[in-house]
Tab-separated table of C-alpha atoms in Angstrom:
chain	number	residue	atom	x	y	z
A	1	MET	CA	-9.236	39.192	-45.496
A	2	TRP	CA	-7.748	40.782	-42.121
A	3	THR	CA	-4.384	41.063	-41.827
A	4	GLU	CA	-2.858	42.957	-38.805
A	5	LYS	CA	-1.030	45.450	-40.781
A	6	SER	CA	-3.511	46.888	-42.648
A	7	SER	CA	-5.278	47.098	-39.283
A	8	CYS	CA	-2.386	49.021	-38.602
A	9	TYR	CA	-2.324	51.589	-41.428
A	10	ARG	CA	-6.223	51.854	-41.133
A	11	ILE	CA	-5.649	53.524	-37.264
A	12	PHE	CA	-2.558	55.102	-38.414
A	13	SER	CA	-4.381	56.890	-41.748
A	14	CYS	CA	-7.116	58.223	-39.122
A	15	LEU	CA	-4.410	59.534	-36.459
A	16	SER	CA	-1.976	60.704	-38.437
A	17	VAL	CA	-5.197	63.050	-39.878
A	18	LEU	CA	-5.469	64.156	-36.799
A	19	PHE	CA	-2.143	65.030	-34.912
A	20	MET	CA	-1.113	66.041	-38.192
A	21	THR	CA	-3.845	69.410	-37.455
A	22	PHE	CA	-2.268	70.231	-33.829
A	23	ASP	CA	0.484	72.546	-33.687
A	24	THR	CA	3.654	71.229	-32.111
A	25	ASN	CA	5.794	73.884	-31.658
A	26	GLY	CA	3.008	75.217	-28.736
A	27	PHE	CA	4.557	72.717	-26.597
A	28	LYS	CA	7.630	74.424	-24.837
A	29	GLY	CA	8.540	71.928	-22.223
A	30	VAL	CA	12.169	72.911	-22.000
A	31	ASP	CA	14.642	75.557	-23.116
A	32	GLY	CA	17.677	76.810	-25.440
A	33	ASP	CA	19.131	73.673	-27.802
A	34	THR	CA	16.995	71.390	-26.102
A	35	SER	CA	14.563	72.877	-26.654
A	36	ALA	CA	15.525	73.497	-29.985
A	37	SER	CA	16.683	70.205	-30.599
A	38	VAL	CA	12.935	68.778	-29.359
A	39	ASP	CA	11.565	70.905	-32.129
A	40	HIS	CA	13.662	69.791	-34.435
A	41	HIS	CA	12.877	66.371	-34.423
A	42	LEU	CA	8.772	67.176	-34.115
A	43	GLU	CA	9.325	68.442	-36.972
A	44	MET	CA	11.120	65.901	-38.946
A	45	GLY	CA	8.743	63.762	-37.236
A	46	LYS	CA	5.964	65.182	-38.933
A	47	LYS	CA	7.559	65.315	-42.329
A	48	MET	CA	9.182	61.947	-42.000
A	49	LEU	CA	4.861	60.599	-41.858
A	50	ALA	CA	3.262	62.792	-44.034
A	51	ALA	CA	5.947	60.619	-46.219
A	52	GLY	CA	5.146	57.474	-45.613
A	53	GLN	CA	8.772	57.034	-44.141
A	54	LEU	CA	7.350	55.318	-40.873
A	55	THR	CA	10.571	53.512	-39.526
A	56	GLU	CA	12.252	57.437	-39.623
A	57	ALA	CA	9.258	59.064	-37.508
A	58	LEU	CA	9.918	56.640	-35.198
A	59	SER	CA	13.353	57.421	-34.608
A	60	HIS	CA	11.892	61.554	-34.855
A	61	TYR	CA	9.284	60.834	-31.932
A	62	HIS	CA	11.623	58.961	-29.451
A	63	SER	CA	14.550	60.896	-29.732
A	64	ALA	CA	11.940	64.042	-28.689
A	65	ILE	CA	10.348	62.229	-25.945
A	66	GLU	CA	14.253	61.386	-24.286
A	67	GLY	CA	14.748	65.031	-25.176
A	68	ASP	CA	11.232	66.432	-23.638
A	69	PRO	CA	8.727	63.562	-21.782
A	70	LYS	CA	6.969	65.712	-20.411
A	71	LYS	CA	4.434	66.100	-24.147
A	72	TYR	CA	0.793	63.649	-24.248
A	73	MET	CA	1.382	65.210	-28.281
A	74	THR	CA	4.274	63.319	-29.138
A	75	TYR	CA	3.645	60.047	-26.659
A	76	PHE	CA	0.672	60.011	-28.833
A	77	LYS	CA	2.501	60.394	-32.291
A	78	ARG	CA	4.243	57.911	-31.769
A	79	ALA	CA	1.388	55.104	-30.857
A	80	ALA	CA	0.406	55.677	-34.127
A	81	VAL	CA	3.338	55.159	-35.177
A	82	LEU	CA	3.688	51.576	-33.259
A	83	LEU	CA	0.561	50.944	-34.409
A	84	ALA	CA	1.419	51.225	-38.068
A	85	LEU	CA	4.314	49.425	-37.811
A	86	GLY	CA	2.077	46.831	-37.106
A	87	ARG	CA	3.302	45.768	-33.383
A	88	SER	CA	-0.281	45.154	-31.769
A	89	LYS	CA	1.170	42.497	-30.304
A	90	SER	CA	-0.824	45.296	-26.763
A	91	PRO	CA	-1.970	48.076	-26.402
A	92	PRO	CA	0.698	50.721	-26.901
A	93	PRO	CA	1.920	52.081	-23.404
A	94	ASP	CA	2.092	55.498	-25.152
A	95	LEU	CA	-1.428	55.952	-25.392
A	96	ASP	CA	-1.421	55.065	-21.591
A	97	LYS	CA	1.350	57.887	-21.334
A	98	THR	CA	-0.568	60.786	-23.732
A	99	LEU	CA	-3.564	59.948	-20.760
A	100	GLU	CA	-1.566	60.028	-17.610
A	101	LEU	CA	-0.329	63.538	-18.873
A	102	ARG	CA	-3.523	64.273	-20.331
A	103	ALA	CA	-6.545	62.648	-18.840
A	104	ASP	CA	-9.605	64.780	-20.569
A	105	PHE	CA	-7.693	64.385	-24.725
A	106	LEU	CA	-10.124	61.968	-25.840
A	107	SER	CA	-9.039	61.346	-28.839
A	108	ALA	CA	-6.213	59.025	-27.546
A	109	ARG	CA	-9.107	57.114	-24.485
A	110	LEU	CA	-11.652	56.410	-27.857
A	111	GLN	CA	-8.383	55.158	-29.773
A	112	ARG	CA	-7.607	53.084	-26.330
A	113	ALA	CA	-10.720	51.907	-26.670
A	114	SER	CA	-10.650	50.788	-29.702
A	115	ILE	CA	-7.335	49.808	-29.980
A	116	LEU	CA	-8.107	46.995	-26.626
A	117	LEU	CA	-11.570	45.733	-28.173
A	118	LYS	CA	-9.966	44.321	-31.207
A	119	HIS	CA	-7.503	42.965	-28.275
A	120	GLY	CA	-10.627	41.536	-26.761
A	121	LYS	CA	-10.521	43.254	-23.723
A	122	PHE	CA	-14.046	44.212	-23.504
A	123	GLU	CA	-14.648	44.732	-19.537
A	124	GLU	CA	-11.307	47.994	-20.541
A	125	ALA	CA	-12.990	49.069	-23.501
A	126	LYS	CA	-15.986	49.427	-21.660
A	127	ALA	CA	-14.667	51.628	-18.842
A	128	ASP	CA	-12.936	53.803	-21.758
A	129	TYR	CA	-15.589	54.529	-23.781
A	130	LEU	CA	-17.628	55.374	-20.631
A	131	HIS	CA	-15.452	58.115	-19.380
A	132	VAL	CA	-15.518	59.512	-23.456
A	133	SER	CA	-19.029	58.828	-23.327
A	134	ARG	CA	-20.374	60.867	-19.959
A	135	GLN	CA	-17.681	63.959	-21.206
A	136	ASP	CA	-19.579	63.346	-24.282
A	137	SER	CA	-23.080	62.338	-24.963
A	138	SER	CA	-23.037	63.042	-28.512
A	139	ASN	CA	-20.316	60.949	-29.380
A	140	ALA	CA	-21.126	58.682	-32.307
A	141	GLU	CA	-17.860	56.317	-32.230
A	142	ALA	CA	-18.528	55.570	-28.090
A	143	THR	CA	-21.922	54.980	-28.712
A	144	GLN	CA	-21.760	52.536	-30.935
A	145	GLY	CA	-18.572	51.143	-29.399
A	146	LEU	CA	-20.659	50.737	-26.695
A	147	SER	CA	-23.522	49.277	-28.217
A	148	ILE	CA	-21.223	46.600	-29.679
A	149	ILE	CA	-18.745	45.212	-26.838
A	150	GLY	CA	-22.342	44.110	-24.946
A	151	PRO	CA	-23.300	41.142	-27.886
A	152	VAL	CA	-19.889	40.159	-28.867
A	153	HIS	CA	-19.096	39.303	-25.562
A	154	GLU	CA	-22.129	37.310	-25.044
A	155	LYS	CA	-21.045	35.545	-27.907
A	156	VAL	CA	-18.051	35.317	-26.588
A	157	LYS	CA	-19.556	33.211	-22.754
A	158	THR	CA	-21.438	31.251	-25.641
A	159	ALA	CA	-18.582	30.168	-28.295
A	160	GLU	CA	-16.486	29.213	-25.021
A	161	GLU	CA	-19.528	27.269	-23.170
A	162	MET	CA	-19.096	25.163	-26.748
A	163	PHE	CA	-15.870	24.429	-26.724
A	164	GLU	CA	-16.516	22.843	-22.888
A	165	HIS	CA	-19.341	20.394	-24.244
A	166	HIS	CA	-17.231	20.125	-28.015
A	167	HIS	CA	-19.609	21.657	-29.956
A	168	TRP	CA	-17.157	22.322	-33.073
A	169	TYR	CA	-19.928	24.122	-34.857
A	170	MET	CA	-20.974	25.958	-33.144
A	171	VAL	CA	-17.814	27.187	-31.126
A	172	ILE	CA	-16.587	28.034	-35.659
A	173	SER	CA	-20.666	29.981	-35.525
A	174	HIS	CA	-20.826	32.402	-33.136
A	175	LEU	CA	-17.066	32.640	-33.425
A	176	GLU	CA	-17.598	34.471	-36.319
A	177	ASN	CA	-18.498	37.894	-34.914
A	178	PRO	CA	-16.301	38.115	-32.194
A	179	ILE	CA	-13.210	37.814	-34.831
A	180	GLU	CA	-14.154	40.602	-36.862
A	181	VAL	CA	-14.669	43.131	-34.225
A	182	CYS	CA	-11.354	41.005	-31.725
A	183	PRO	CA	-9.095	40.902	-34.934
A	184	TRP	CA	-6.439	40.172	-32.541
A	185	ASP	CA	-7.906	38.159	-29.309
A	186	VAL	CA	-5.465	34.955	-29.649
A	187	HIS	CA	-7.492	33.395	-27.521
A	188	LEU	CA	-10.396	33.804	-29.608
A	189	ARG	CA	-8.207	32.405	-32.424
A	190	GLU	CA	-6.644	29.880	-31.149
A	191	MET	CA	-9.800	28.506	-29.547
A	192	ARG	CA	-12.005	28.915	-33.391
A	193	ALA	CA	-8.556	27.104	-34.829
A	194	LYS	CA	-8.347	24.420	-32.400
A	195	SER	CA	-12.295	23.629	-34.121
A	196	TYR	CA	-11.445	23.735	-36.863
A	197	GLU	CA	-9.183	20.740	-36.498
A	198	GLN	CA	-11.762	18.984	-34.808
A	199	ILE	CA	-13.882	19.175	-38.050
A	200	GLY	CA	-11.082	18.077	-39.945
A	201	ASP	CA	-11.080	21.592	-41.509
A	202	TYR	CA	-6.502	21.668	-41.315
A	203	LEU	CA	-6.951	24.580	-43.909
A	204	LYS	CA	-8.423	27.243	-41.963
A	205	ALA	CA	-7.331	26.058	-38.542
A	206	ILE	CA	-3.783	26.767	-40.168
A	207	GLN	CA	-5.487	29.830	-41.579
A	208	ASP	CA	-6.162	31.082	-37.843
A	209	TYR	CA	-2.983	29.714	-36.050
A	210	ARG	CA	-0.437	31.311	-38.180
A	211	ILE	CA	-2.092	34.670	-37.405
A	212	THR	CA	-1.549	33.532	-33.347
A	213	THR	CA	2.098	33.773	-34.478
A	214	LYS	CA	1.639	36.994	-35.922
A	215	LEU	CA	0.277	38.363	-33.067
A	216	LYS	CA	2.012	35.894	-29.843
A	217	SER	CA	5.791	36.694	-29.808
A	218	ASP	CA	8.068	33.547	-29.544
A	219	ASP	CA	5.252	31.582	-30.605
A	220	THR	CA	7.290	28.060	-30.914
A	221	GLU	CA	4.032	25.889	-29.723
A	222	GLY	CA	2.373	27.823	-33.246
A	223	HIS	CA	4.896	27.115	-35.588
A	224	LEU	CA	4.434	23.613	-34.633
A	225	LYS	CA	0.638	22.829	-34.576
A	226	VAL	CA	0.774	24.498	-38.314
A	227	ALA	CA	3.805	21.811	-39.707
A	228	GLU	CA	2.583	19.800	-38.162
A	229	LEU	CA	-1.351	20.208	-39.921
A	230	TYR	CA	1.004	20.836	-42.813
A	231	TYR	CA	2.541	17.731	-42.386
A	232	ILE	CA	-1.228	15.171	-42.091
A	233	LEU	CA	-2.395	17.170	-45.624
A	234	GLY	CA	0.731	15.449	-47.513
A	235	GLU	CA	1.945	19.372	-47.460
A	236	GLY	CA	6.093	18.618	-46.715
A	237	GLU	CA	7.786	22.148	-47.852
A	238	ASP	CA	5.280	23.688	-46.062
A	239	SER	CA	5.366	22.426	-42.767
A	240	LEU	CA	9.062	22.095	-43.080
A	241	LYS	CA	9.136	25.309	-43.711
A	242	GLU	CA	6.904	26.584	-40.261
A	243	SER	CA	9.377	23.664	-38.971
A	244	ARG	CA	12.981	26.204	-38.930
A	245	GLU	CA	10.574	29.661	-38.357
A	246	CYS	CA	9.483	27.099	-34.888
A	247	LEU	CA	13.681	26.157	-34.425
A	248	LYS	CA	14.589	29.938	-35.382
A	249	LEU	CA	13.442	30.486	-32.303
A	250	ASP	CA	14.010	27.987	-30.462
A	251	GLN	CA	16.291	26.314	-31.619
A	252	ASP	CA	16.360	23.789	-28.931
A	253	HIS	CA	13.096	22.977	-29.098
A	254	LYS	CA	13.031	19.649	-29.351
A	255	LYS	CA	9.594	18.510	-30.434
A	256	CYS	CA	10.337	21.152	-33.552
A	257	HIS	CA	13.905	19.276	-34.458
A	258	GLN	CA	12.374	15.780	-34.278
A	259	HIS	CA	9.830	17.259	-36.564
A	260	TYR	CA	12.133	19.485	-39.177
A	261	LYS	CA	14.618	15.973	-39.403
A	262	LYS	CA	11.968	13.248	-39.628
A	263	VAL	CA	10.031	16.049	-42.651
A	264	LYS	CA	13.130	16.716	-44.140
A	265	LYS	CA	14.239	13.308	-45.278
A	266	LEU	CA	10.990	12.709	-46.691
A	267	VAL	CA	11.282	15.753	-48.633
A	268	LYS	CA	14.350	15.170	-49.710
A	269	PHE	CA	13.154	11.324	-51.657
A	270	PHE	CA	10.144	12.884	-53.162
A	271	GLN	CA	12.835	16.155	-54.315
A	272	ASP	CA	15.125	13.404	-56.119
A	273	ALA	CA	12.206	11.071	-57.016
A	274	GLN	CA	10.732	13.422	-59.348
A	275	LYS	CA	14.969	15.074	-59.883
A	276	TYR	CA	14.922	11.408	-61.819
A	277	MET	CA	11.992	11.084	-62.670
A	278	ASP	CA	12.164	14.692	-64.661
A	279	GLU	CA	15.283	12.905	-65.578
A	280	GLY	CA	14.063	10.137	-67.437
A	281	ASN	CA	15.930	7.413	-64.813
A	282	TYR	CA	12.670	6.165	-63.099
A	283	ASP	CA	14.140	2.922	-61.749
A	284	ASP	CA	16.558	5.589	-59.505
A	285	ALA	CA	13.060	7.597	-58.785
A	286	LEU	CA	11.002	4.032	-57.887
A	287	LEU	CA	14.209	3.635	-55.728
A	288	LYS	CA	13.761	6.433	-53.585
A	289	LEU	CA	9.617	5.623	-53.421
A	290	ASN	CA	10.397	3.331	-51.632
A	291	ALA	CA	12.145	4.292	-49.191
A	292	ALA	CA	9.873	7.179	-48.158
A	293	LEU	CA	6.726	4.691	-48.596
A	294	LYS	CA	8.820	2.491	-46.305
A	295	MET	CA	9.856	6.060	-43.944
A	296	GLU	CA	6.126	7.489	-43.865
A	297	SER	CA	3.309	3.614	-43.888
A	298	SER	CA	0.435	5.752	-42.431
A	299	ASN	CA	-0.629	8.766	-44.024
A	300	ASN	CA	-2.510	8.757	-46.725
A	301	LYS	CA	-1.882	11.595	-48.814
A	302	PHE	CA	2.258	10.795	-48.606
A	303	VAL	CA	0.960	6.940	-49.258
A	304	VAL	CA	-1.013	8.367	-52.515
A	305	SER	CA	2.091	10.463	-53.477
A	306	ALA	CA	4.394	8.682	-53.570
A	307	LYS	CA	2.231	5.467	-55.461
A	308	GLU	CA	1.386	7.763	-57.857
A	309	LYS	CA	4.507	8.434	-58.739
A	310	MET	CA	5.613	5.259	-59.157
A	311	CYS	CA	2.356	3.730	-60.652
A	312	HIS	CA	3.418	6.101	-63.161
A	313	SER	CA	7.354	5.170	-63.498
A	314	TYR	CA	6.657	1.820	-64.056
A	315	VAL	CA	4.248	2.775	-67.293
A	316	LYS	CA	7.443	3.965	-68.566
A	317	ILE	CA	9.641	1.296	-67.875
A	318	LYS	CA	6.862	-0.615	-69.505
A	319	ASN	CA	6.565	-3.216	-66.523
A	320	SER	CA	2.551	-3.604	-66.726
A	321	LYS	CA	2.192	-5.674	-63.981
A	322	GLU	CA	3.856	-3.964	-61.424
A	323	ALA	CA	2.352	-0.817	-63.235
A	324	PHE	CA	-1.275	-1.883	-62.881
A	325	ARG	CA	-0.613	-3.535	-59.112
A	326	VAL	CA	0.028	0.163	-57.693
A	327	CYS	CA	-1.685	2.297	-59.869
A	328	THR	CA	-4.907	0.218	-58.096
A	329	GLU	CA	-3.561	0.875	-55.175
A	330	THR	CA	-3.328	4.916	-55.867
A	331	LEU	CA	-6.821	3.991	-56.611
A	332	GLU	CA	-8.066	2.646	-53.551
A	333	ILE	CA	-6.438	4.830	-51.433
A	334	GLU	CA	-7.747	7.592	-53.389
A	335	PRO	CA	-10.710	6.526	-55.840
A	336	GLN	CA	-10.858	10.188	-58.025
A	337	ASN	CA	-7.135	10.640	-58.788
A	338	ALA	CA	-7.530	11.508	-63.155
A	339	ASN	CA	-3.472	9.983	-63.311
A	340	ALA	CA	-3.353	6.995	-61.605
A	341	MET	CA	-6.524	6.541	-63.578
A	342	CYS	CA	-4.676	7.497	-66.718
A	343	ASP	CA	-1.434	5.424	-66.307
A	344	ARG	CA	-3.970	2.584	-65.170
A	345	ALA	CA	-4.866	2.487	-68.839
A	346	GLU	CA	-1.414	2.793	-70.492
A	347	ALA	CA	-1.052	-0.489	-68.288
A	348	TYR	CA	-3.758	-2.207	-70.059
A	349	LEU	CA	-2.650	-0.938	-73.663
A	350	LEU	CA	0.939	-3.168	-72.695
A	351	GLU	CA	-1.260	-5.598	-71.860
A	352	ASP	CA	-3.309	-5.069	-75.333
A	353	LYS	CA	-6.153	-4.988	-73.253
A	354	LEU	CA	-7.889	-1.690	-75.445
A	355	ASP	CA	-11.173	-1.913	-73.627
A	356	GLU	CA	-10.607	-2.214	-69.974
A	357	ALA	CA	-8.162	0.541	-71.596
A	358	LEU	CA	-10.536	2.920	-73.361
A	359	LYS	CA	-12.904	2.405	-69.813
A	360	ASP	CA	-10.262	3.688	-67.633
A	361	PHE	CA	-9.570	6.667	-69.413
A	362	GLN	CA	-13.163	7.758	-69.973
A	363	SER	CA	-13.594	6.932	-65.785
A	364	ALA	CA	-10.853	10.004	-65.921
A	365	LYS	CA	-11.953	12.359	-68.005
A	366	GLU	CA	-15.187	11.614	-66.036
A	367	ILE	CA	-13.679	12.943	-62.982
A	368	ASN	CA	-11.515	15.831	-64.754
A	369	ASN	CA	-12.990	16.969	-67.686
A	370	ASP	CA	-10.553	19.287	-68.614
A	371	LEU	CA	-7.591	16.629	-68.475
A	372	ASN	CA	-6.438	16.843	-72.267
A	373	ARG	CA	-3.947	13.219	-71.432
A	374	ALA	CA	-7.550	11.767	-70.363
A	375	LYS	CA	-9.169	13.365	-74.405
A	376	GLU	CA	-6.026	12.267	-75.882
A	377	GLY	CA	-6.306	8.963	-74.584
A	378	ILE	CA	-9.686	7.695	-75.244
A	379	ASP	CA	-8.949	9.436	-79.354
A	380	ARG	CA	-5.798	7.182	-79.471
A	381	VAL	CA	-7.688	3.336	-77.915
A	382	ASN	CA	-10.179	4.196	-80.377
A	383	LYS	CA	-7.685	4.703	-82.888
A	384	LEU	CA	-6.215	1.513	-81.385
A	385	ILE	CA	-8.913	-0.410	-82.064
A	386	LYS	CA	-9.832	-0.041	-84.847
A	387	GLN	CA	-6.300	-0.287	-86.427
A	388	SER	CA	-6.324	-3.887	-84.609
A	389	LYS	CA	-9.977	-4.759	-86.276
A	390	LYS	CA	-6.883	-3.991	-89.861
A	391	ARG	CA	-3.154	-5.055	-88.587
A	392	ASP	CA	-1.750	-6.195	-85.309
A	393	TYR	CA	1.681	-6.175	-85.572
A	394	TYR	CA	1.974	-7.368	-81.695
A	395	LYS	CA	-0.729	-10.000	-82.847
A	396	ILE	CA	1.024	-10.791	-85.973
A	397	LEU	CA	4.956	-11.471	-84.005
A	398	GLY	CA	3.043	-12.545	-81.262
A	399	VAL	CA	4.509	-9.977	-78.404
A	400	SER	CA	3.176	-8.011	-76.064
A	401	ARG	CA	2.898	-3.855	-76.976
A	402	SER	CA	6.237	-3.527	-73.866
A	403	ALA	CA	8.244	-5.878	-75.835
A	404	SER	CA	12.199	-4.273	-76.974
A	405	LYS	CA	13.764	-4.252	-79.499
A	406	ALA	CA	16.127	-7.145	-80.141
A	407	GLU	CA	12.654	-9.268	-78.100
A	408	ILE	CA	10.659	-8.261	-81.819
A	409	LEU	CA	13.788	-8.788	-83.870
A	410	ARG	CA	14.185	-12.622	-82.118
A	411	LYS	CA	10.827	-12.832	-82.816
A	412	PHE	CA	10.803	-11.858	-86.540
A	413	ARG	CA	13.226	-14.330	-87.101
A	414	LYS	CA	12.137	-17.489	-85.995
A	415	LEU	CA	9.003	-17.038	-87.487
A	416	ALA	CA	10.196	-15.138	-90.414
A	417	SER	CA	12.114	-18.927	-90.742
A	418	LYS	CA	9.247	-20.129	-90.773
A	419	TRP	CA	7.253	-18.890	-93.017
A	420	HIS	CA	9.430	-17.659	-95.957
A	421	PRO	CA	8.331	-18.376	-98.933
A	422	ASP	CA	11.786	-20.452	-100.648
A	423	LYS	CA	11.569	-22.429	-96.262
A	424	TYR	CA	8.284	-23.042	-95.946
A	425	ASP	CA	7.288	-26.817	-96.469
A	426	GLY	CA	2.991	-26.697	-96.602
A	427	PRO	CA	1.236	-26.782	-99.562
A	428	ASP	CA	-0.243	-23.353	-99.542
A	429	LYS	CA	2.635	-20.762	-100.520
A	430	GLU	CA	0.561	-18.317	-101.366
A	431	LYS	CA	-0.955	-18.239	-97.773
A	432	ALA	CA	3.096	-18.132	-97.066
A	433	SER	CA	3.828	-15.428	-98.369
A	434	LYS	CA	1.250	-13.348	-97.360
A	435	LYS	CA	2.240	-14.614	-93.469
A	436	PHE	CA	5.824	-13.865	-94.510
A	437	ILE	CA	4.760	-10.251	-95.596
A	438	ASP	CA	2.041	-9.572	-92.549
A	439	LEU	CA	5.361	-10.171	-90.108
A	440	ALA	CA	8.319	-7.793	-92.414
A	441	HIS	CA	5.528	-5.368	-91.882
A	442	ALA	CA	5.322	-5.584	-88.592
A	443	LYS	CA	9.475	-5.816	-88.356
A	444	GLU	CA	10.097	-2.856	-89.725
A	445	VAL	CA	7.661	-0.269	-88.279
A	446	LEU	CA	8.173	-2.056	-84.710
A	447	SER	CA	12.393	-2.009	-85.547
A	448	ASP	CA	11.924	1.141	-86.288
A	449	PRO	CA	11.251	3.832	-82.777
A	450	GLU	CA	9.732	6.398	-84.933
A	451	LYS	CA	7.096	4.466	-86.628
A	452	ARG	CA	6.287	2.387	-83.678
A	453	ALA	CA	5.871	5.542	-81.540
A	454	LYS	CA	2.774	6.036	-84.566
A	455	TYR	CA	1.819	2.670	-84.523
A	456	ASP	CA	1.293	3.271	-80.477
A	457	GLN	CA	-0.679	6.248	-81.238
A	458	GLY	CA	-3.069	4.932	-83.365
A	459	GLU	CA	-1.491	5.279	-86.327
A	460	ASP	CA	-0.236	3.139	-88.628
A	461	PRO	CA	2.916	4.465	-91.375
A	462	LEU	CA	2.515	1.383	-93.831
A	463	ASP	CA	-1.124	2.159	-94.415
A	464	PRO	CA	-2.079	2.828	-97.796
A	465	GLU	CA	-5.194	4.886	-97.344
A	466	ALA	CA	-3.064	6.880	-94.907
A	467	GLN	CA	-0.374	7.667	-97.384
A	468	GLN	CA	-0.465	10.338	-99.501
A	469	GLY	CA	-0.427	9.217	-102.829
A	470	GLY	CA	-1.211	5.783	-102.194
A	471	GLY	CA	0.293	2.352	-102.024
A	472	HIS	CA	3.239	1.082	-100.491
A	473	ASN	CA	6.365	-0.826	-101.330
A	474	PRO	CA	6.508	-4.200	-98.201
A	475	PHE	CA	9.503	-4.656	-98.663
A	476	SER	CA	10.761	-0.129	-98.498
A	477	GLY	CA	13.834	-0.395	-96.189
A	478	PHE	CA	13.727	-3.452	-94.906
A	479	HIS	CA	16.827	-5.126	-94.230
A	480	ASN	CA	17.296	-8.903	-93.956
A	481	GLY	CA	17.570	-8.644	-90.136
A	482	PHE	CA	18.314	-12.368	-89.923
A	483	GLY	CA	21.908	-11.361	-88.524
A	484	GLU	CA	24.428	-14.646	-89.861
A	485	GLY	CA	23.456	-17.776	-91.157
A	486	PHE	CA	20.081	-15.739	-92.946
A	487	ASN	CA	21.945	-14.855	-97.000
A	488	PHE	CA	19.093	-16.212	-98.875
A	489	LYS	CA	17.462	-14.239	-101.715
A	490	PHE	CA	13.222	-13.294	-101.792
A	491	HIS	CA	11.964	-15.618	-104.250
A	492	PHE	CA	8.053	-15.236	-104.655
A	493	ASN	CA	5.873	-17.281	-107.473
């Protein structure tokens, strides 16, 4: 990718090789101590240049020119250093001064022509190339430069005409080669950036606008435009950063200040929400996300970001109804959102809708084949489906998968008092015993967080087939669980 600084360094490399061959001791414009001082600065500038210490070299050339303003080569060297430092917003005046002092210095004229062309100043560049060509008809660089200018200039004129008629794709196509030849031409960059913006390719528009902010002095409007485009893309922190750059240049810029305040507040909502989610504090995360939605409800990028996080938070607090609603709203805006698809699958699982959950996990995998969450979800649901054909502890107790421990114990006590063999009044005592054992199993697994987590992953901790060494005592680890008033013994006939 083109960068201003890399291009400047290429220029500097060529120039440094050129003027390192010149003998600076051959210039004697002053006498005595002043002459010695100028020579010292020239020599030091040469050494600093060779070492790549550009700022130090520049300082010495400044001093040399102050001591003797009539040495054309010193201006030429300083121009090269300025270019290498990236100061190419306009052709260096030092090249003009060099040619003013020595009009037949063709290397300086060629260099100025090259820089003028990079800035898209076709007529001025053409004049310099023609001058060199008249002096040296075999000069390949001048010949090549002249052969480039005409066709490139015609493409620019066509692009400008297309721009006036809003033919955005044609503008972009016609500007590809001119921008390669004239990378420092702000007008061309802005024209292409606006065209990209019109066709909705905001990332490429941003790339061009950001280059213009480097080429133009105090380009507050450029930074504001980049900030606005990042906002459209839902990139809040990048938008905030560009707003700050605008305000650095002009702290009283009204539009930049308004944009900055708005984005800063919105970004803070999202940052706080993410912080709460990382801490497992999903209720507070939901408060922040709702505040973000209230503030910004028209930009779909931010809306989807907020709803996707809300969807996940509702799943985590096991609010299946709200999770399903928000996940579905997210997918209506962004159907290819694999994370929301997985979270909706989790919401289905909370309601024990295994087939629907499996379908959503499979859809998420189709969207992103490398999404481990979708792959693991499919495996887990398949285990749960297989598990449900054996013993479904949630159904045995008649509770949902989102039921709390207190709800599980409360339901167990109620059912156990009905099916306890010593309390059962019905004719089928064997049926009562089996039912009570199933209830005991369900209570044991679902009231123990570790066992319940395994069960929710499709593994039954009490399944004899899964236990090494065979069977399992149905009442191992089982305690009364009824609380006061249920002090009876177990008797089985």
